[in-house]
Tab-separated table of C-alpha atoms and ligand atoms in Angstrom:
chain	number	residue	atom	x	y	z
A	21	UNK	CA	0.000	0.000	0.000
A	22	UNK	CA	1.051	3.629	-0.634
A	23	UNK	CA	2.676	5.144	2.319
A	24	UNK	CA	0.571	7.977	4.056
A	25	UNK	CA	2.347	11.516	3.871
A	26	UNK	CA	1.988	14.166	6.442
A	27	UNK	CA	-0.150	16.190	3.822
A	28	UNK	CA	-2.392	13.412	3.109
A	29	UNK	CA	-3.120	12.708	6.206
A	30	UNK	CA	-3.799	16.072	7.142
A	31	UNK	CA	-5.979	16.013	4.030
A	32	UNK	CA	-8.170	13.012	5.928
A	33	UNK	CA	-8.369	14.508	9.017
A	34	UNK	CA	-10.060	17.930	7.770
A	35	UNK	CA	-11.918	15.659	5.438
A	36	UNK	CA	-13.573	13.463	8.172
A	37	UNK	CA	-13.962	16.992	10.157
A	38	UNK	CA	-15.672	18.160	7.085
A	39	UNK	CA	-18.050	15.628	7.434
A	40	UNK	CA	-18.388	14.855	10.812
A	41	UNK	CA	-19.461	18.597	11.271
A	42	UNK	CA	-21.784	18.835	7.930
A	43	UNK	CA	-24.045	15.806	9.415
A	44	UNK	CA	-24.088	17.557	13.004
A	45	UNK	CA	-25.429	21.028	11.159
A	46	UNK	CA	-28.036	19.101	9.340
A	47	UNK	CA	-28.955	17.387	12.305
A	48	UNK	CA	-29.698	20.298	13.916
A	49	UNK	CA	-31.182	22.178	10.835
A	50	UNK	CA	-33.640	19.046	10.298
A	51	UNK	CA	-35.043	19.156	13.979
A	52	UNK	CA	-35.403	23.045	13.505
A	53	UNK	CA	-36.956	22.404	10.157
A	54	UNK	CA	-39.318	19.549	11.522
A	55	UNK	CA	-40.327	21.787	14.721
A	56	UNK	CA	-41.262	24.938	12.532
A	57	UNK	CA	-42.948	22.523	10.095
A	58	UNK	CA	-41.045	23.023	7.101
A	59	UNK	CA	-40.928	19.635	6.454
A	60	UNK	CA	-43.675	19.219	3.609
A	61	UNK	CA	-45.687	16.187	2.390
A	62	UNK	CA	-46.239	16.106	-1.401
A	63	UNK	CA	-48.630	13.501	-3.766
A	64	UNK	CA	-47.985	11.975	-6.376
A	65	UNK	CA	-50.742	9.816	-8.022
A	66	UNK	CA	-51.353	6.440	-8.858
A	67	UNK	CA	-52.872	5.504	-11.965
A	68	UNK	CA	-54.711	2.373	-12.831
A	69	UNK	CA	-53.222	1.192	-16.243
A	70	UNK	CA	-56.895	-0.005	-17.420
A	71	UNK	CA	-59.071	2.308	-16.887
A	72	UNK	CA	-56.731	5.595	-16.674
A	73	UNK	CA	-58.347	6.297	-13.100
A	74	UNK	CA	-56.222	7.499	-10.168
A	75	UNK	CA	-56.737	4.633	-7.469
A	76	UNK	CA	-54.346	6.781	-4.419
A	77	UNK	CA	-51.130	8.352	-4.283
A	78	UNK	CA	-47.570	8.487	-2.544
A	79	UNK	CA	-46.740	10.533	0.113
A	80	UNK	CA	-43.296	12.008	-0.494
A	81	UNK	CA	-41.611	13.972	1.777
A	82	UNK	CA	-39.684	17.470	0.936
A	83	UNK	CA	-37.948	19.985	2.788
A	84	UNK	CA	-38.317	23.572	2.525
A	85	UNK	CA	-35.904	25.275	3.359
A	86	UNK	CA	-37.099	28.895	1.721
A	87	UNK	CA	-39.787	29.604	-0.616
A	88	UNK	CA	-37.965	28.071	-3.610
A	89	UNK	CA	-35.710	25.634	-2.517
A	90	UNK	CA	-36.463	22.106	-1.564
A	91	UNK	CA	-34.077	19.298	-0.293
A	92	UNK	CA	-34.957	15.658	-1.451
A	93	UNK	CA	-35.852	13.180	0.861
A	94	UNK	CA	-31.967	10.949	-0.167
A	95	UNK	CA	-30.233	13.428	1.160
A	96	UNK	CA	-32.229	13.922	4.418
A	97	UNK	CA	-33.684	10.536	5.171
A	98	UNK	CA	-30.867	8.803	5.988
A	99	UNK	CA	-29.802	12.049	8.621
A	100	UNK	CA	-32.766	11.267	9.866
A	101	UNK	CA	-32.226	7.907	10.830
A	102	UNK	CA	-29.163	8.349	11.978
A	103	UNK	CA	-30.252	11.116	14.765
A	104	UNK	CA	-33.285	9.492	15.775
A	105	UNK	CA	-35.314	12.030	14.029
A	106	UNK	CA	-36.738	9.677	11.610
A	107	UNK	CA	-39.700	8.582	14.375
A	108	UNK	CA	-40.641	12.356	14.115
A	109	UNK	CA	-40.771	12.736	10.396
A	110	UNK	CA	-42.320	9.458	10.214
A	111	UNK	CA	-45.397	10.480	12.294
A	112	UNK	CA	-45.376	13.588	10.769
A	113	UNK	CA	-45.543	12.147	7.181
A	114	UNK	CA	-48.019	9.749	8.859
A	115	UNK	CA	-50.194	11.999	10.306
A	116	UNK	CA	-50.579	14.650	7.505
A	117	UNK	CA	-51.013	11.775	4.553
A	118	UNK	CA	-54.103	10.353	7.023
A	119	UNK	CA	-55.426	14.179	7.570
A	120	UNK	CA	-55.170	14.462	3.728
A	121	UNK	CA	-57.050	11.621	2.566
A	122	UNK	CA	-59.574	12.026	4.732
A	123	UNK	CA	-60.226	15.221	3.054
A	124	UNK	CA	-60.150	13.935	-0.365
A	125	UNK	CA	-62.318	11.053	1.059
A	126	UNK	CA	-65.153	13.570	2.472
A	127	UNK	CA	-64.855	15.299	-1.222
A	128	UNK	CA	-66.108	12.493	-2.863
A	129	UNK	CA	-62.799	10.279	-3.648
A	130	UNK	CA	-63.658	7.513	-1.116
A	131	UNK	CA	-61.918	4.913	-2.967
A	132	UNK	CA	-58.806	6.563	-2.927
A	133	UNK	CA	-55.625	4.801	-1.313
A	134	UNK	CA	-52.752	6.039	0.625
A	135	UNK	CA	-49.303	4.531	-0.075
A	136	UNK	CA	-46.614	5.461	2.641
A	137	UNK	CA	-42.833	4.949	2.482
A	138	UNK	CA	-40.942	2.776	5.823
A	139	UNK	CA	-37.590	2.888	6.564
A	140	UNK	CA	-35.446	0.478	8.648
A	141	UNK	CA	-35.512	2.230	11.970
A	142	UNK	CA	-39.279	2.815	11.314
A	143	UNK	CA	-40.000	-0.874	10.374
A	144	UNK	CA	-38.201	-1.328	14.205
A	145	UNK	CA	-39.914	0.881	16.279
A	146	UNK	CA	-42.185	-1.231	18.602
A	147	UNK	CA	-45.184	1.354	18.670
A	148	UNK	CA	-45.236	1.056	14.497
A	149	UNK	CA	-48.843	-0.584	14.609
A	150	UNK	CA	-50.203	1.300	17.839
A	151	UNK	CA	-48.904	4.862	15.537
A	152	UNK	CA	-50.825	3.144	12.774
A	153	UNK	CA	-53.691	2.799	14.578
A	154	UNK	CA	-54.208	5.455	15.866
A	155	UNK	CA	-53.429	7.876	13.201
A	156	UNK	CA	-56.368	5.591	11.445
A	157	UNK	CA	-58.670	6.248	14.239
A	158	UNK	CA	-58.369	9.972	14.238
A	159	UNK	CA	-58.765	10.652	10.454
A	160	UNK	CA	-61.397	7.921	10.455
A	161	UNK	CA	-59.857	5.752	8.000
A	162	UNK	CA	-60.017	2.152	7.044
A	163	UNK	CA	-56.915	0.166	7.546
A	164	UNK	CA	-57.323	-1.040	3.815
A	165	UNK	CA	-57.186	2.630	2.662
A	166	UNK	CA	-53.055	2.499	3.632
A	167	UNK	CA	-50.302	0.642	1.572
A	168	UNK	CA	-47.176	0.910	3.547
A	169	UNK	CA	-44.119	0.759	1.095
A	170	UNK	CA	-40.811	-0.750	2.286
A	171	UNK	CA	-37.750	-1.926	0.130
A	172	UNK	CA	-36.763	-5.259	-0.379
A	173	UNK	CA	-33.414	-4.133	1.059
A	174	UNK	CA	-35.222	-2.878	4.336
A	175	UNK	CA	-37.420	-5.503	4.231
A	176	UNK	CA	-34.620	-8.181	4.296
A	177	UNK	CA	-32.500	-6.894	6.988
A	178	UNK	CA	-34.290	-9.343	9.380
A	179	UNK	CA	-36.612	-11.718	7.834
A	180	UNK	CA	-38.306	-12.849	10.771
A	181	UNK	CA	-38.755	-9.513	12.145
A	182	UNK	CA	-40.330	-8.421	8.590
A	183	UNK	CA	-42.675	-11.216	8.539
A	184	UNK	CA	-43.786	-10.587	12.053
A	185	UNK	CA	-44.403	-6.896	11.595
A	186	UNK	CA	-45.737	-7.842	8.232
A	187	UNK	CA	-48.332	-10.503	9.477
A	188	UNK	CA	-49.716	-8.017	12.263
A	189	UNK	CA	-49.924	-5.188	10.025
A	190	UNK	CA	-51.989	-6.939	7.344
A	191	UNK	CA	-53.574	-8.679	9.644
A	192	UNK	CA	-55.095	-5.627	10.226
A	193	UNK	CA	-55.954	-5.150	6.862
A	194	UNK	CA	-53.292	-2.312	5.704
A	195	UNK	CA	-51.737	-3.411	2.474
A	196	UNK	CA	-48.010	-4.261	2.152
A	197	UNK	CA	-46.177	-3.363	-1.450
A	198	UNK	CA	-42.684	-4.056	-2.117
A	199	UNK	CA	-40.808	-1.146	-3.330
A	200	UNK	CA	-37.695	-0.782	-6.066
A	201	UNK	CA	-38.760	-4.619	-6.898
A	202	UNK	CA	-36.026	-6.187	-8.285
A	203	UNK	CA	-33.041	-3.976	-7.016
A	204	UNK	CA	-32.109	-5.612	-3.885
A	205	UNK	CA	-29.680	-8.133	-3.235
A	206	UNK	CA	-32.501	-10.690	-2.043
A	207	UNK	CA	-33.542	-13.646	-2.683
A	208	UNK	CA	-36.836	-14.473	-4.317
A	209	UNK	CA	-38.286	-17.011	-2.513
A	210	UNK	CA	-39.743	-14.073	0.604
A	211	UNK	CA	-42.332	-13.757	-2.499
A	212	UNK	CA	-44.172	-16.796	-1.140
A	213	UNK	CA	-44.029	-16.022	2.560
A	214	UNK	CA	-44.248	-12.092	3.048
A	215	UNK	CA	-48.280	-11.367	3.238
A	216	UNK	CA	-47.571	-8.886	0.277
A	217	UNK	CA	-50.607	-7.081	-1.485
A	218	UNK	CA	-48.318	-5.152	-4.657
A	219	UNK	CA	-44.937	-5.006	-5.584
A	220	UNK	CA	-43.508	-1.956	-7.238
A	221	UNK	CA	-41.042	-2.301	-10.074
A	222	UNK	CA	-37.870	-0.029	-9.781
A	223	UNK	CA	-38.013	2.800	-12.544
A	224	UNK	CA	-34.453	1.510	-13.246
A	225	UNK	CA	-36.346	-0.841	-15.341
A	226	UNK	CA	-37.974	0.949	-17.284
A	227	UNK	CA	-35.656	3.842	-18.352
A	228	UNK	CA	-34.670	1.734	-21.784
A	229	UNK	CA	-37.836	0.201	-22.906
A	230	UNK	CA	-38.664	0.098	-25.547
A	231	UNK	CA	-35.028	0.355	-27.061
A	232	UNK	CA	-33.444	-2.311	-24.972
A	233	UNK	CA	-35.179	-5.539	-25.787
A	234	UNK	CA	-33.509	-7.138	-22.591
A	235	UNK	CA	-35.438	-4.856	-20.438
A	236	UNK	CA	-38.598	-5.539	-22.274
A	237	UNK	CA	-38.384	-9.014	-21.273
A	238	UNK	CA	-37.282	-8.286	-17.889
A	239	UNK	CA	-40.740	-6.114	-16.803
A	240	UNK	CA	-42.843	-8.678	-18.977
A	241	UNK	CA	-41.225	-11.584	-17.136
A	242	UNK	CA	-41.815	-9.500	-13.508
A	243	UNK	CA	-45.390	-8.385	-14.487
A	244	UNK	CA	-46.264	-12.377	-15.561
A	245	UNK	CA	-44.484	-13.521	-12.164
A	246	UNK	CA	-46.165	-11.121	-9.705
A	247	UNK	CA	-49.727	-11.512	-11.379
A	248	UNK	CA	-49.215	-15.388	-11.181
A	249	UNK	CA	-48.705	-14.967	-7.206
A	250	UNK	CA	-51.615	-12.646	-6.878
A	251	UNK	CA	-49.849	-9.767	-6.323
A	252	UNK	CA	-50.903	-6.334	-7.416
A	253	UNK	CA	-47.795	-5.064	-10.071
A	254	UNK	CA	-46.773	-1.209	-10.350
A	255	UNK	CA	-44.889	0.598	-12.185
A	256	UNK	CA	-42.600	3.518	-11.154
A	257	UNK	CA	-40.737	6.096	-12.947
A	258	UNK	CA	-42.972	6.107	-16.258
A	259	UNK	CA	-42.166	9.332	-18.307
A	260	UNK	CA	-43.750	8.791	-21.680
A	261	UNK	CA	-46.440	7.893	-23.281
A	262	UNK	CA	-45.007	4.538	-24.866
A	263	UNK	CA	-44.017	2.825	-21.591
A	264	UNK	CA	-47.337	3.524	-20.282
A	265	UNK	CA	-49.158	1.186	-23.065
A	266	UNK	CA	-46.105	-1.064	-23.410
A	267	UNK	CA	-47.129	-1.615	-19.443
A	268	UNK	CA	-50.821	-1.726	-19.671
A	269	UNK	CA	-49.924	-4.504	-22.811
A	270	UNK	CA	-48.118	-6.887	-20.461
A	271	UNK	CA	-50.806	-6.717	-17.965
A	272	UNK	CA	-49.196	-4.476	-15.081
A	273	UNK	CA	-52.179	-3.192	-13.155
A	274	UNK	CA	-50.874	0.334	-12.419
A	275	UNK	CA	-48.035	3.221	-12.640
A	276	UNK	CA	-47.016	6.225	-11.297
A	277	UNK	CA	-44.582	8.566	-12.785
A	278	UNK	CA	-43.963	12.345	-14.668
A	279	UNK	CA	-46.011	11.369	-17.319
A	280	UNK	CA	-48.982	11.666	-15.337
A	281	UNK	CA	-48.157	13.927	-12.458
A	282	UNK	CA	-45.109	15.221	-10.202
A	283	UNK	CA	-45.368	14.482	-6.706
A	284	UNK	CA	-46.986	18.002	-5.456
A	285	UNK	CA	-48.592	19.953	-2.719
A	286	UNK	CA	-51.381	18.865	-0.726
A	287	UNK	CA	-53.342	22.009	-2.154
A	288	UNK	CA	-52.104	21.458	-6.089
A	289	UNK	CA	-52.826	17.609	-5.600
A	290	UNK	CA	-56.729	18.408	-4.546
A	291	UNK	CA	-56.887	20.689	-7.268
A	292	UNK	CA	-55.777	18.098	-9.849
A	293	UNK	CA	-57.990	15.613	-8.281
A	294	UNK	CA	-60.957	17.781	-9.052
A	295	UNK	CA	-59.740	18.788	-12.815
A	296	UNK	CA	-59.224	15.480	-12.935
A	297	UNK	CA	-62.630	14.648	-12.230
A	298	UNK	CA	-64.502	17.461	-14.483
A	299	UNK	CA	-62.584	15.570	-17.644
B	234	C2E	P1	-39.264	5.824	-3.744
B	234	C2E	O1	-40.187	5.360	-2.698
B	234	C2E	O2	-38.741	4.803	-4.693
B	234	C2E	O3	-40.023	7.007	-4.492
B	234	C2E	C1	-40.027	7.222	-5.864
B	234	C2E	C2	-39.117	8.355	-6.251
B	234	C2E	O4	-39.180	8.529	-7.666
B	234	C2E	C3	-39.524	9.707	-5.661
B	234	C2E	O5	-38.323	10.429	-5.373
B	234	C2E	C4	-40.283	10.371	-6.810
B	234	C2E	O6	-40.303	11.781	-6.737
B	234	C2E	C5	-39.495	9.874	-7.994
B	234	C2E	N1	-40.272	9.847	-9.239
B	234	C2E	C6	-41.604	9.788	-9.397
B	234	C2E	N2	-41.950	9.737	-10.695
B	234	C2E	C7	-40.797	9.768	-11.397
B	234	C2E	C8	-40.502	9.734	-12.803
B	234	C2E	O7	-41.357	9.668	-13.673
B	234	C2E	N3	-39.178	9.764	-13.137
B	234	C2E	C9	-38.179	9.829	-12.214
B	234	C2E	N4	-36.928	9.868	-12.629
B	234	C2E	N5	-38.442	9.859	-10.876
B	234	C2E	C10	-39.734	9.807	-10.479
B	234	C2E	P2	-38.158	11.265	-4.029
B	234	C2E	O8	-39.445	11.956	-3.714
B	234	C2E	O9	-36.909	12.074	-4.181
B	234	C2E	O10	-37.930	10.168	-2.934
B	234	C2E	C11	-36.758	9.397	-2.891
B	234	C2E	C12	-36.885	8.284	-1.890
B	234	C2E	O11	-36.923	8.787	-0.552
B	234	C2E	C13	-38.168	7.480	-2.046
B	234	C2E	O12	-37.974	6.534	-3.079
B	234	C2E	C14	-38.347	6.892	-0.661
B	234	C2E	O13	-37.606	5.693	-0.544
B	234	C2E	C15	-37.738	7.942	0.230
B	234	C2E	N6	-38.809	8.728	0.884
B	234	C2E	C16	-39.542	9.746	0.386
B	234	C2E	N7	-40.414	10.219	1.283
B	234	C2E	C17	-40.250	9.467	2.401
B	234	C2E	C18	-40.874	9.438	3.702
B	234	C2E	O14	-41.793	10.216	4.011
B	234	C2E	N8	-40.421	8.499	4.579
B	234	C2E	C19	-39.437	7.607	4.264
B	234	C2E	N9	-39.065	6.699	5.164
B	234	C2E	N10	-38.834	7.609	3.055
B	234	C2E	C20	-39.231	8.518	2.137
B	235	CA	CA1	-41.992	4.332	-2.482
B	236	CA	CA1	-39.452	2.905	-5.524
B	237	CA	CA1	-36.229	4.346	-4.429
């Protein structure tokens, strides 16, 4: 190995202290930002491939941190988990995607579904279901009407603490999808086991249909496998036009993506909900 010089290893050390001092100050700014409520919940829809109806959405979570700019959930999440904030966010996201439906619920859009993203140190916390409940209770909501989404990755951390969390949560009746299908290091056979309702295929997948014929096959042969399980199959990440028929073609039952909608404000999400309705 190269031998260390005293300038490179000064270089490390102001490197680390870099670092170590950037995560503290976004510690700090994310509890200020999650006390004063800057921490926003946006929707993007879901969109049954048949009919063309939005079925629910996804809450995503954004910070503002002035009027115009907007950090993205990678680059905070993870700070969040790693200060313990991530219970806090999580109940807030929790709390204002319930509050949210409801209201879309009492405007006519009962059949509407809420999908919410889990992390790891979410998927741990003990009060998970009791949280779950009772955000359910207040808002009035049917367990069915909430899809948590976790990652195979997360979800295979511990497999028997999954499928424990995973049994009492849908035995409860909230739906279980498995997000970025396809991108973890996992094995299949948790297919079979987890009490899954949907899986979501990665939008890595479809960023080179229908150019890349490899590809093609890949989503039809995912789409054919989930269906044959009984799983629900969506699509993320679909931009155009083409790889929304290509999907509705092979069978996958819905999709989400730019194509139809950004993820946006509770306010500009209602609004498009009603357009959406008048067409
Ligand atoms: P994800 O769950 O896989 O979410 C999908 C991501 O794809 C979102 O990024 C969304 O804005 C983006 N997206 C949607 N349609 C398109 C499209 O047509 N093309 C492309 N290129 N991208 C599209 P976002 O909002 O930056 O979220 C990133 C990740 O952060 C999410 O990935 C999710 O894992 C996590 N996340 C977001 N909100 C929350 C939250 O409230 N709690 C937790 N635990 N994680 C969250
Ligand atoms: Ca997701
Ligand atoms: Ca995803
Ligand atoms: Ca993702």
């Amino acid at each position: 190995a190269k031998e260390l010089g005293a300038n490179d290893y000064y270089f490390y050390n102001s490197d680390l202290k870099v670092r170590l001092e950037r995560k503290i100050s976004l510690t700090t700014k994310l509890a200020k930002a999650l006390e004063e409520n800057d921490i926003k919940v946006y929707f993007q829809p879901l969109i049954d491939l048949k009919s063309g109806k939005i079925t629910g959405a996804e809450a995503l979570a954004r910070w503002q941190t002035d009027t115009s700019r907007f950090i993205r959930p990678d680059e905070f999440i993870e700070a969040a988990e790693e200060s313990g904030l991530i219970g806090t966010l999580g109940d807030h996201v929790l709390n204002k995607s319930c509050e949210n439906l409801r209201k879309w619920h009492d405007a006519g859009f009962e059949n509407l579904t809420m999908s919410v993203n889990l992390s790891v140190k979410q998927m741990n916390d003990q009060n998970l279901v009791t949280k779950t409940k009772n955000a359910l209770k207040k808002y009035s909501l049917k367990p069915t009407d909430l899809v948590y989404e976790i990652t195979e990755n997360v979800a295979m951390k511990d497999f028997d603490a999954t499928l424990a969390l995973f049994k009492e949560l849908s035995g409860l009746g909230v739906k279980i999808s498995m997000d970025d299908f396809g991108t973890g290091y996992s094995s299949l056979a948790y297919l079979k086991q987890f009490p899954l309702n949907s899986i979501k295929i990665d939008k890595v997948f479809l960023q080179n249909i229908p150019e890349n014929e490899k590809d093609n096959n890949l989503i039809k042969g995912i789409v054919w496998m989930a269906k044959s399980l009984g799983l629900n199959v969506v699509a993320e990440g679909v931009e155009n036009k083409f790889q929304s028929e290509f999907l509705r073609e092979i069978g996958c039952n819905g999709c989400q993506g730019y194509y139809y909608s950004r993820p946006l404000p509770e306010d500009e999400f209602f609004d498009y909900l009603k357009a959406v309705r008048r067409d």
